[in-house]
Tab-separated table of C-alpha atoms in Angstrom:
chain	number	residue	atom	x	y	z
A	99	UNK	CA	-24.376	-95.575	5.857
A	100	UNK	CA	-23.893	-97.093	9.166
A	101	UNK	CA	-25.351	-94.897	12.638
A	102	UNK	CA	-22.599	-93.750	13.431
A	103	UNK	CA	-21.752	-92.032	9.786
A	104	UNK	CA	-25.436	-90.700	9.375
A	105	UNK	CA	-25.113	-88.906	12.967
A	106	UNK	CA	-21.869	-87.316	11.938
A	107	UNK	CA	-23.363	-86.047	8.757
A	108	UNK	CA	-26.484	-84.540	10.261
A	109	UNK	CA	-23.832	-82.741	13.087
A	110	UNK	CA	-21.527	-81.317	10.049
A	111	UNK	CA	-25.541	-79.688	8.033
A	112	UNK	CA	-26.377	-78.283	11.596
A	113	UNK	CA	-23.183	-76.244	12.033
A	114	UNK	CA	-23.777	-75.227	8.498
A	115	UNK	CA	-26.951	-73.936	8.781
A	116	UNK	CA	-26.161	-72.424	12.073
A	117	UNK	CA	-23.613	-70.699	10.296
A	118	UNK	CA	-25.396	-69.214	7.399
A	119	UNK	CA	-27.882	-68.499	10.114
A	120	UNK	CA	-25.785	-66.209	11.743
A	121	UNK	CA	-24.740	-64.722	8.808
A	122	UNK	CA	-27.801	-63.563	7.408
A	123	UNK	CA	-28.070	-62.081	10.347
A	124	UNK	CA	-25.536	-59.913	10.630
A	125	UNK	CA	-23.857	-61.289	13.856
A	126	UNK	CA	-20.985	-62.561	12.210
A	127	UNK	CA	-19.396	-59.646	9.612
A	128	UNK	CA	-16.864	-60.297	6.928
A	129	UNK	CA	-14.337	-57.867	6.831
A	130	UNK	CA	-15.345	-54.435	5.458
A	131	UNK	CA	-13.871	-52.859	2.197
A	132	UNK	CA	-12.228	-49.793	2.466
A	133	UNK	CA	-14.291	-46.405	2.799
A	134	UNK	CA	-12.983	-44.725	-0.256
A	135	UNK	CA	-12.013	-40.798	1.335
A	136	UNK	CA	-14.021	-38.159	0.368
A	137	UNK	CA	-11.936	-35.718	-1.328
A	138	UNK	CA	-10.865	-32.680	0.761
A	139	UNK	CA	-12.227	-29.227	-1.341
A	140	UNK	CA	-9.230	-27.157	-0.576
A	141	UNK	CA	-9.012	-23.739	-2.401
A	142	UNK	CA	-5.816	-21.907	-1.151
A	143	UNK	CA	-2.723	-22.465	1.070
A	144	UNK	CA	-2.553	-20.274	4.527
A	145	UNK	CA	0.754	-19.299	4.578
A	146	UNK	CA	2.135	-17.099	7.623
A	147	UNK	CA	0.476	-15.715	10.733
A	148	UNK	CA	-3.154	-15.572	10.488
A	149	UNK	CA	-4.170	-11.811	11.839
A	150	UNK	CA	-6.300	-12.186	14.471
A	151	UNK	CA	-8.451	-9.746	16.560
A	152	UNK	CA	-10.960	-10.118	19.912
A	153	UNK	CA	-14.396	-8.314	19.436
A	154	UNK	CA	-16.298	-7.116	21.789
A	155	UNK	CA	-17.685	-10.357	22.887
A	156	UNK	CA	-14.374	-11.674	23.101
A	157	UNK	CA	-14.745	-13.359	20.638
A	158	UNK	CA	-11.471	-14.533	18.105
A	159	UNK	CA	-11.967	-12.883	14.634
A	160	UNK	CA	-10.140	-13.605	11.789
A	161	UNK	CA	-8.898	-10.245	9.971
A	162	UNK	CA	-7.228	-11.802	6.490
A	163	UNK	CA	-8.479	-13.409	3.830
A	164	UNK	CA	-6.352	-14.825	1.027
A	165	UNK	CA	-7.378	-14.056	-2.450
A	166	UNK	CA	-5.757	-15.595	-5.943
A	167	UNK	CA	-4.281	-12.588	-7.967
A	168	UNK	CA	-4.241	-12.431	-12.028
A	169	UNK	CA	-0.951	-13.210	-12.509
A	170	UNK	CA	-1.889	-16.847	-10.849
A	171	UNK	CA	-0.538	-15.916	-7.264
A	172	UNK	CA	-1.740	-15.854	-3.850
A	173	UNK	CA	-1.661	-12.992	-1.281
A	174	UNK	CA	-3.558	-12.056	2.200
A	175	UNK	CA	-5.778	-9.306	2.218
A	176	UNK	CA	-6.515	-7.171	5.487
A	177	UNK	CA	-9.086	-5.938	7.238
A	178	UNK	CA	-8.761	-4.716	10.840
A	179	UNK	CA	-12.416	-5.003	11.717
A	180	UNK	CA	-12.755	-8.463	10.771
A	181	UNK	CA	-13.672	-10.300	7.949
A	182	UNK	CA	-17.345	-9.651	7.924
A	183	UNK	CA	-20.421	-9.623	5.391
A	184	UNK	CA	-19.699	-6.443	4.216
A	185	UNK	CA	-15.889	-7.226	3.450
A	186	UNK	CA	-16.901	-10.282	1.092
A	187	UNK	CA	-19.167	-7.584	-0.591
A	188	UNK	CA	-16.231	-5.220	-0.624
A	189	UNK	CA	-13.952	-8.033	-2.054
A	190	UNK	CA	-16.886	-8.910	-4.520
A	191	UNK	CA	-16.662	-5.328	-5.792
A	192	UNK	CA	-12.982	-6.012	-6.063
A	193	UNK	CA	-12.815	-8.806	-8.399
A	194	UNK	CA	-15.345	-7.264	-10.262
A	195	UNK	CA	-13.915	-3.907	-10.455
A	196	UNK	CA	-10.049	-4.555	-11.132
A	197	UNK	CA	-10.882	-6.553	-14.713
A	198	UNK	CA	-7.856	-4.457	-16.139
A	199	UNK	CA	-5.695	-7.291	-17.660
A	200	UNK	CA	-2.657	-4.385	-17.371
A	201	UNK	CA	-3.467	-4.600	-13.997
A	202	UNK	CA	-1.162	-7.466	-11.954
A	203	UNK	CA	-2.453	-6.658	-8.484
A	204	UNK	CA	-6.338	-7.500	-9.802
A	205	UNK	CA	-8.284	-9.686	-7.479
A	206	UNK	CA	-9.148	-13.395	-9.435
A	207	UNK	CA	-10.595	-15.112	-6.739
A	208	UNK	CA	-11.632	-15.093	-3.068
A	209	UNK	CA	-9.842	-18.074	-2.624
A	210	UNK	CA	-11.466	-18.976	1.104
A	211	UNK	CA	-11.264	-17.322	5.051
A	212	UNK	CA	-9.549	-18.806	7.281
A	213	UNK	CA	-11.400	-20.532	10.295
A	214	UNK	CA	-9.728	-19.138	14.001
A	215	UNK	CA	-10.656	-19.955	17.554
A	216	UNK	CA	-9.105	-19.164	20.448
A	217	UNK	CA	-7.321	-23.190	20.378
A	218	UNK	CA	-5.282	-22.363	17.757
A	219	UNK	CA	-4.419	-18.673	17.654
A	220	UNK	CA	-1.133	-17.598	18.373
A	221	UNK	CA	0.587	-15.405	20.847
A	222	UNK	CA	3.537	-15.053	17.708
A	223	UNK	CA	3.812	-11.095	16.577
A	224	UNK	CA	2.371	-10.735	13.405
A	225	UNK	CA	4.574	-10.336	10.304
A	226	UNK	CA	5.283	-6.796	9.034
A	227	UNK	CA	4.599	-6.043	4.934
A	228	UNK	CA	6.800	-3.240	4.164
A	229	UNK	CA	5.562	-1.595	0.741
A	230	UNK	CA	8.024	0.559	-2.000
A	231	UNK	CA	5.681	2.403	-4.028
A	232	UNK	CA	8.307	3.965	-7.324
A	233	UNK	CA	7.297	6.136	-10.648
A	234	UNK	CA	7.235	4.343	-13.302
A	235	UNK	CA	5.351	0.663	-14.481
A	236	UNK	CA	8.874	-1.068	-15.350
A	237	UNK	CA	9.229	-4.492	-13.494
A	238	UNK	CA	12.468	-4.127	-10.980
A	239	UNK	CA	15.267	-6.338	-10.009
A	240	UNK	CA	16.537	-7.422	-6.487
A	241	UNK	CA	19.952	-7.542	-6.321
A	242	UNK	CA	19.927	-8.930	-2.877
A	243	UNK	CA	19.605	-5.913	-1.037
A	244	UNK	CA	16.144	-6.288	-0.214
A	245	UNK	CA	16.291	-9.617	1.472
A	246	UNK	CA	19.345	-8.112	3.490
A	247	UNK	CA	17.081	-5.619	4.389
A	248	UNK	CA	14.321	-8.417	5.354
A	249	UNK	CA	16.581	-9.958	7.567
A	250	UNK	CA	18.324	-6.950	9.905
A	251	UNK	CA	15.209	-5.826	10.350
A	252	UNK	CA	13.214	-8.949	11.298
A	253	UNK	CA	16.085	-9.540	13.630
A	254	UNK	CA	16.058	-6.023	15.330
A	255	UNK	CA	12.301	-6.346	15.357
A	256	UNK	CA	11.887	-9.850	16.346
A	257	UNK	CA	9.504	-10.472	13.599
A	258	UNK	CA	9.003	-11.668	10.415
A	259	UNK	CA	9.184	-8.167	8.180
A	260	UNK	CA	8.240	-8.628	3.627
A	261	UNK	CA	9.658	-6.082	1.688
A	262	UNK	CA	7.498	-5.670	-1.356
A	263	UNK	CA	8.001	-3.328	-4.538
A	264	UNK	CA	4.866	-1.911	-6.650
A	265	UNK	CA	4.396	1.293	-9.072
A	266	UNK	CA	3.207	4.179	-7.396
A	267	UNK	CA	-0.465	3.774	-8.986
A	268	UNK	CA	-1.099	0.890	-7.135
A	269	UNK	CA	-0.636	2.276	-3.814
A	270	UNK	CA	-4.392	3.745	-2.979
A	271	UNK	CA	-5.797	-0.328	-3.134
A	272	UNK	CA	-2.503	-1.649	-1.393
A	273	UNK	CA	-2.981	0.858	1.463
A	274	UNK	CA	-7.058	0.614	1.149
A	275	UNK	CA	-7.074	-2.772	1.478
A	276	UNK	CA	-4.461	-3.175	4.652
A	277	UNK	CA	-2.148	-5.100	3.010
A	278	UNK	CA	0.757	-3.073	4.280
A	279	UNK	CA	1.701	-2.542	7.616
A	280	UNK	CA	4.855	0.395	6.161
A	281	UNK	CA	5.104	2.199	2.940
A	282	UNK	CA	7.366	4.403	1.595
A	283	UNK	CA	5.547	6.348	-0.697
A	284	UNK	CA	5.618	10.244	-2.376
A	285	UNK	CA	3.380	12.839	0.019
A	286	UNK	CA	1.019	13.839	-2.951
A	287	UNK	CA	0.446	9.970	-3.348
A	288	UNK	CA	-0.635	9.713	0.128
A	289	UNK	CA	-2.394	12.949	0.262
A	290	UNK	CA	-4.811	11.691	-2.495
A	291	UNK	CA	-5.717	8.027	-0.414
A	292	UNK	CA	-5.730	9.520	3.022
A	293	UNK	CA	-9.390	9.782	3.105
A	294	UNK	CA	-9.057	5.729	2.260
A	295	UNK	CA	-6.085	4.796	4.123
A	296	UNK	CA	-5.503	4.800	8.306
A	297	UNK	CA	-2.187	5.534	8.146
A	298	UNK	CA	0.138	8.004	9.897
A	299	UNK	CA	2.585	9.522	8.719
A	300	UNK	CA	6.150	8.941	11.221
A	301	UNK	CA	9.184	9.527	9.398
A	302	UNK	CA	10.370	11.545	5.869
A	303	UNK	CA	13.512	9.046	3.979
A	304	UNK	CA	16.242	11.428	2.852
A	305	UNK	CA	18.411	10.508	0.125
A	306	UNK	CA	22.147	11.586	-1.447
A	307	UNK	CA	20.737	13.677	-4.074
A	308	UNK	CA	17.657	15.504	-3.645
A	309	UNK	CA	16.162	17.543	-0.754
A	310	UNK	CA	13.359	15.380	0.903
A	311	UNK	CA	11.934	19.104	0.364
A	312	UNK	CA	10.208	20.809	-1.825
A	313	UNK	CA	8.010	23.388	-2.720
A	314	UNK	CA	6.062	24.987	-5.603
A	315	UNK	CA	7.546	28.543	-6.964
A	316	UNK	CA	5.273	30.889	-8.776
A	317	UNK	CA	6.755	33.164	-11.482
A	318	UNK	CA	6.795	35.618	-13.527
A	319	UNK	CA	8.895	37.785	-16.014
A	320	UNK	CA	10.954	40.194	-14.066
A	321	UNK	CA	9.147	43.027	-15.950
A	322	UNK	CA	5.558	41.688	-15.039
A	323	UNK	CA	3.498	44.122	-12.784
A	324	UNK	CA	2.742	41.286	-9.968
A	325	UNK	CA	3.800	41.856	-6.978
A	326	UNK	CA	1.942	39.346	-5.032
A	327	UNK	CA	-0.149	35.890	-6.178
A	328	UNK	CA	-3.323	37.586	-5.671
A	329	UNK	CA	-2.181	40.528	-8.511
A	330	UNK	CA	-2.554	37.072	-11.054
A	331	UNK	CA	-6.159	37.560	-11.040
A	332	UNK	CA	-7.593	37.496	-14.790
A	333	UNK	CA	-3.704	36.759	-16.294
A	334	UNK	CA	-2.968	33.585	-18.132
A	335	UNK	CA	-1.629	30.904	-15.897
A	336	UNK	CA	0.630	28.030	-17.047
A	337	UNK	CA	0.420	24.612	-14.362
A	338	UNK	CA	1.521	21.286	-14.978
A	339	UNK	CA	-1.470	18.384	-14.004
A	340	UNK	CA	-4.624	18.474	-11.787
A	341	UNK	CA	-3.155	15.373	-10.641
A	342	UNK	CA	-0.310	17.751	-9.345
A	343	UNK	CA	-0.700	18.946	-5.500
A	344	UNK	CA	2.245	22.183	-5.273
A	345	UNK	CA	0.909	22.876	-8.890
A	346	UNK	CA	-2.887	22.425	-8.779
A	347	UNK	CA	-4.124	21.894	-5.810
A	348	UNK	CA	-2.070	23.872	-3.572
A	349	UNK	CA	-2.771	26.996	-6.530
A	350	UNK	CA	-6.505	26.445	-5.669
A	351	UNK	CA	-6.496	26.807	-1.824
A	352	UNK	CA	-4.074	29.822	-2.404
A	353	UNK	CA	-7.025	31.062	-4.353
A	354	UNK	CA	-9.677	29.909	-2.067
A	355	UNK	CA	-7.783	31.241	0.913
A	356	UNK	CA	-8.385	35.390	-1.020
A	357	UNK	CA	-12.087	34.379	-1.267
A	358	UNK	CA	-11.901	33.944	-4.581
A	359	UNK	CA	-13.233	30.964	-6.815
A	360	UNK	CA	-10.562	28.796	-8.471
A	361	UNK	CA	-12.691	28.155	-11.165
A	362	UNK	CA	-12.865	31.578	-12.380
A	363	UNK	CA	-9.457	32.874	-10.933
A	364	UNK	CA	-7.247	32.865	-13.755
A	365	UNK	CA	-8.389	34.513	-17.109
A	366	UNK	CA	-6.756	31.430	-18.966
A	367	UNK	CA	-4.846	28.062	-17.983
A	368	UNK	CA	-2.415	26.490	-19.763
A	369	UNK	CA	-1.736	22.986	-18.327
A	370	UNK	CA	2.196	21.996	-19.590
A	371	UNK	CA	2.806	18.539	-18.064
A	372	UNK	CA	5.183	18.683	-15.862
A	373	UNK	CA	8.064	20.308	-18.030
A	374	UNK	CA	10.012	23.142	-16.604
A	375	UNK	CA	11.749	23.672	-19.959
A	376	UNK	CA	8.104	24.224	-21.158
A	377	UNK	CA	6.928	26.298	-18.667
A	378	UNK	CA	9.931	28.664	-18.912
A	379	UNK	CA	9.688	28.485	-22.907
A	380	UNK	CA	6.343	29.595	-22.442
A	381	UNK	CA	6.742	32.863	-20.035
A	382	UNK	CA	9.717	34.018	-22.323
A	383	UNK	CA	7.677	33.720	-25.132
A	384	UNK	CA	4.710	35.725	-23.657
A	385	UNK	CA	2.011	32.504	-24.281
A	386	UNK	CA	1.459	32.797	-19.998
A	387	UNK	CA	2.136	35.649	-17.608
A	388	UNK	CA	2.484	33.754	-14.398
A	389	UNK	CA	3.778	29.634	-14.037
A	390	UNK	CA	4.899	27.464	-11.600
A	391	UNK	CA	7.998	25.895	-11.111
A	392	UNK	CA	9.657	23.432	-8.318
A	393	UNK	CA	12.811	24.211	-6.132
A	394	UNK	CA	14.035	22.166	-3.399
A	395	UNK	CA	15.233	23.500	-0.301
A	396	UNK	CA	19.240	23.190	-1.846
A	397	UNK	CA	18.210	23.486	-5.960
A	398	UNK	CA	16.782	26.395	-7.551
A	399	UNK	CA	15.049	25.486	-10.834
A	400	UNK	CA	15.759	29.121	-12.097
A	401	UNK	CA	19.332	29.061	-11.170
A	402	UNK	CA	19.535	25.555	-13.062
A	403	UNK	CA	18.292	26.875	-16.228
A	404	UNK	CA	20.201	30.442	-15.841
A	405	UNK	CA	16.985	32.566	-16.026
A	406	UNK	CA	16.993	33.568	-12.809
A	407	UNK	CA	17.472	37.690	-13.707
A	408	UNK	CA	14.706	36.790	-16.724
A	409	UNK	CA	11.802	35.610	-14.185
A	410	UNK	CA	11.057	36.480	-10.825
A	411	UNK	CA	9.511	34.817	-7.503
A	412	UNK	CA	5.955	35.996	-6.448
A	413	UNK	CA	4.613	33.737	-3.965
A	414	UNK	CA	5.412	29.958	-3.252
A	415	UNK	CA	3.584	27.414	-1.691
A	416	UNK	CA	4.704	25.275	1.541
A	417	UNK	CA	7.339	23.372	1.920
A	418	UNK	CA	6.129	19.705	0.845
A	419	UNK	CA	8.171	16.147	1.580
A	420	UNK	CA	9.086	15.010	-1.759
A	421	UNK	CA	8.352	11.147	0.060
A	422	UNK	CA	6.688	9.993	3.158
A	423	UNK	CA	6.925	6.898	5.322
A	424	UNK	CA	3.797	5.597	6.967
A	425	UNK	CA	2.471	3.348	9.164
A	426	UNK	CA	-1.117	1.760	9.858
A	427	UNK	CA	-3.369	3.035	12.626
A	428	UNK	CA	-3.736	-0.313	13.532
A	429	UNK	CA	-0.568	-1.781	14.686
A	430	UNK	CA	-0.396	-0.877	18.031
A	431	UNK	CA	1.156	2.227	19.846
A	432	UNK	CA	4.275	0.587	21.531
A	433	UNK	CA	4.819	-1.708	17.612
A	434	UNK	CA	4.650	1.764	15.962
A	435	UNK	CA	7.256	3.529	18.451
A	436	UNK	CA	9.258	0.418	18.153
A	437	UNK	CA	9.001	0.287	14.165
A	438	UNK	CA	9.998	3.657	14.140
A	439	UNK	CA	12.557	3.726	16.641
A	440	UNK	CA	14.807	1.058	14.543
A	441	UNK	CA	14.543	2.576	11.465
A	442	UNK	CA	16.208	5.725	13.254
A	443	UNK	CA	18.699	3.536	14.627
A	444	UNK	CA	19.473	1.937	10.681
A	445	UNK	CA	22.037	3.640	10.085
A	446	UNK	CA	24.039	2.924	12.735
A	447	UNK	CA	23.905	-0.832	11.047
A	448	UNK	CA	26.511	-1.054	8.476
A	449	UNK	CA	25.547	-3.990	6.518
A	450	UNK	CA	21.668	-2.291	6.953
A	451	UNK	CA	22.494	1.090	5.860
A	452	UNK	CA	24.592	-0.522	2.944
A	453	UNK	CA	21.323	-1.890	1.856
A	454	UNK	CA	18.850	0.430	1.942
A	455	UNK	CA	20.722	2.997	0.283
A	456	UNK	CA	21.505	0.148	-2.614
A	457	UNK	CA	17.860	-1.279	-2.810
A	458	UNK	CA	16.731	-1.740	-6.267
A	459	UNK	CA	20.138	-0.661	-7.860
A	460	UNK	CA	19.703	2.768	-5.709
A	461	UNK	CA	16.836	3.747	-7.069
A	462	UNK	CA	15.389	4.973	-3.540
A	463	UNK	CA	19.026	5.801	-2.443
A	464	UNK	CA	17.819	6.100	1.449
A	465	UNK	CA	20.514	7.246	3.708
A	466	UNK	CA	18.161	7.679	6.691
A	467	UNK	CA	14.880	8.863	7.969
A	468	UNK	CA	13.895	12.120	10.207
A	469	UNK	CA	10.704	12.808	12.148
A	470	UNK	CA	8.508	15.393	10.388
A	471	UNK	CA	9.295	18.697	11.809
A	472	UNK	CA	6.567	21.095	13.811
A	473	UNK	CA	5.595	22.463	10.642
A	474	UNK	CA	4.803	19.098	8.710
A	475	UNK	CA	1.497	19.212	10.462
A	476	UNK	CA	0.368	22.349	9.024
A	477	UNK	CA	1.873	20.719	5.578
A	478	UNK	CA	-0.391	18.257	5.921
A	479	UNK	CA	-3.073	19.647	7.035
A	480	UNK	CA	-2.815	22.185	4.455
A	481	UNK	CA	-2.701	19.371	1.740
A	482	UNK	CA	-5.484	17.745	2.382
A	483	UNK	CA	-7.922	20.807	2.529
A	484	UNK	CA	-6.418	21.423	-1.085
A	485	UNK	CA	-8.071	18.300	-2.158
A	486	UNK	CA	-11.097	18.795	-0.768
A	487	UNK	CA	-10.940	22.471	-2.423
A	488	UNK	CA	-9.776	21.547	-6.094
A	489	UNK	CA	-12.002	18.157	-5.588
A	490	UNK	CA	-9.232	15.893	-6.481
């Protein structure tokens, strides 16, 4: 081999040796293999505006948490003091408590608490959820009016509005969770939940088929000697059920107002499960000395059954609203005033008025709203007092 060829070979070997050293020491790096992406754990998807508030230290606190319901859907539960450790404990209690498979709103799993800070907070108005509660447990079908009313209210209030409907026995859970900003429900259901539901009665709904107010009428046979409620002490009294505001709890308050004990005032009591006909039969057949019937401002039960000459009224309860519309106390005063004004003016909008009347095939038949009169405050206080006396 010539000197020239040997020199070239040595040079090639030297270059190869240097390259190997550089690779081994890391000075020359191969293109790295793409790293596998770590799976992102996502237990829920947040939708809509997140409810937030400022605490005493001017920090943003989250007011909403998403939960998975037993029927597979998700919803937001709101607390107006922020999602705290205590709130999470309360949520865990709900998860453990609502294990009845027939209860569709039971909470199956807490999904997550969204993280919110000043930079991501929004100045947009929070959405409004309006719950309408009805008697019964059969699912109802919306024929389009609910969506129409949602659109009308959203435009008038300049914020998203959602209508939800649920059986009346779900109202304590919905109200205590703060999920609803508005709710339409029976007055006695509201009174039952008042201690745990931060809501204000703002409007009384009107409809075409029934008066907005009703009362209990304590009746006896026409020839009974009693002239007042106090004369019924020791008598046989027929009531409806122990869940009835006018027919049981207000009676207990009337007894307490006499300075008597409700547990021993009557000599005997008989429960007739909301049946006016059974109540009248019990009185006419001398199975009871006195009982309670219900009348509205434009409907007399005695006249309806044709017994106005056989039975007479010795006393009455106060007039009670059949249904009420309540607003969350955690809405601002400005928001409450705006919502109240908008609902009062709905009848001036033909499309909104028609949708309101025909909601869920006319189940609610709302023809308008009016503000509670001056006497309502006393009625409300008496009703709350009555439930405390009777231990509801």
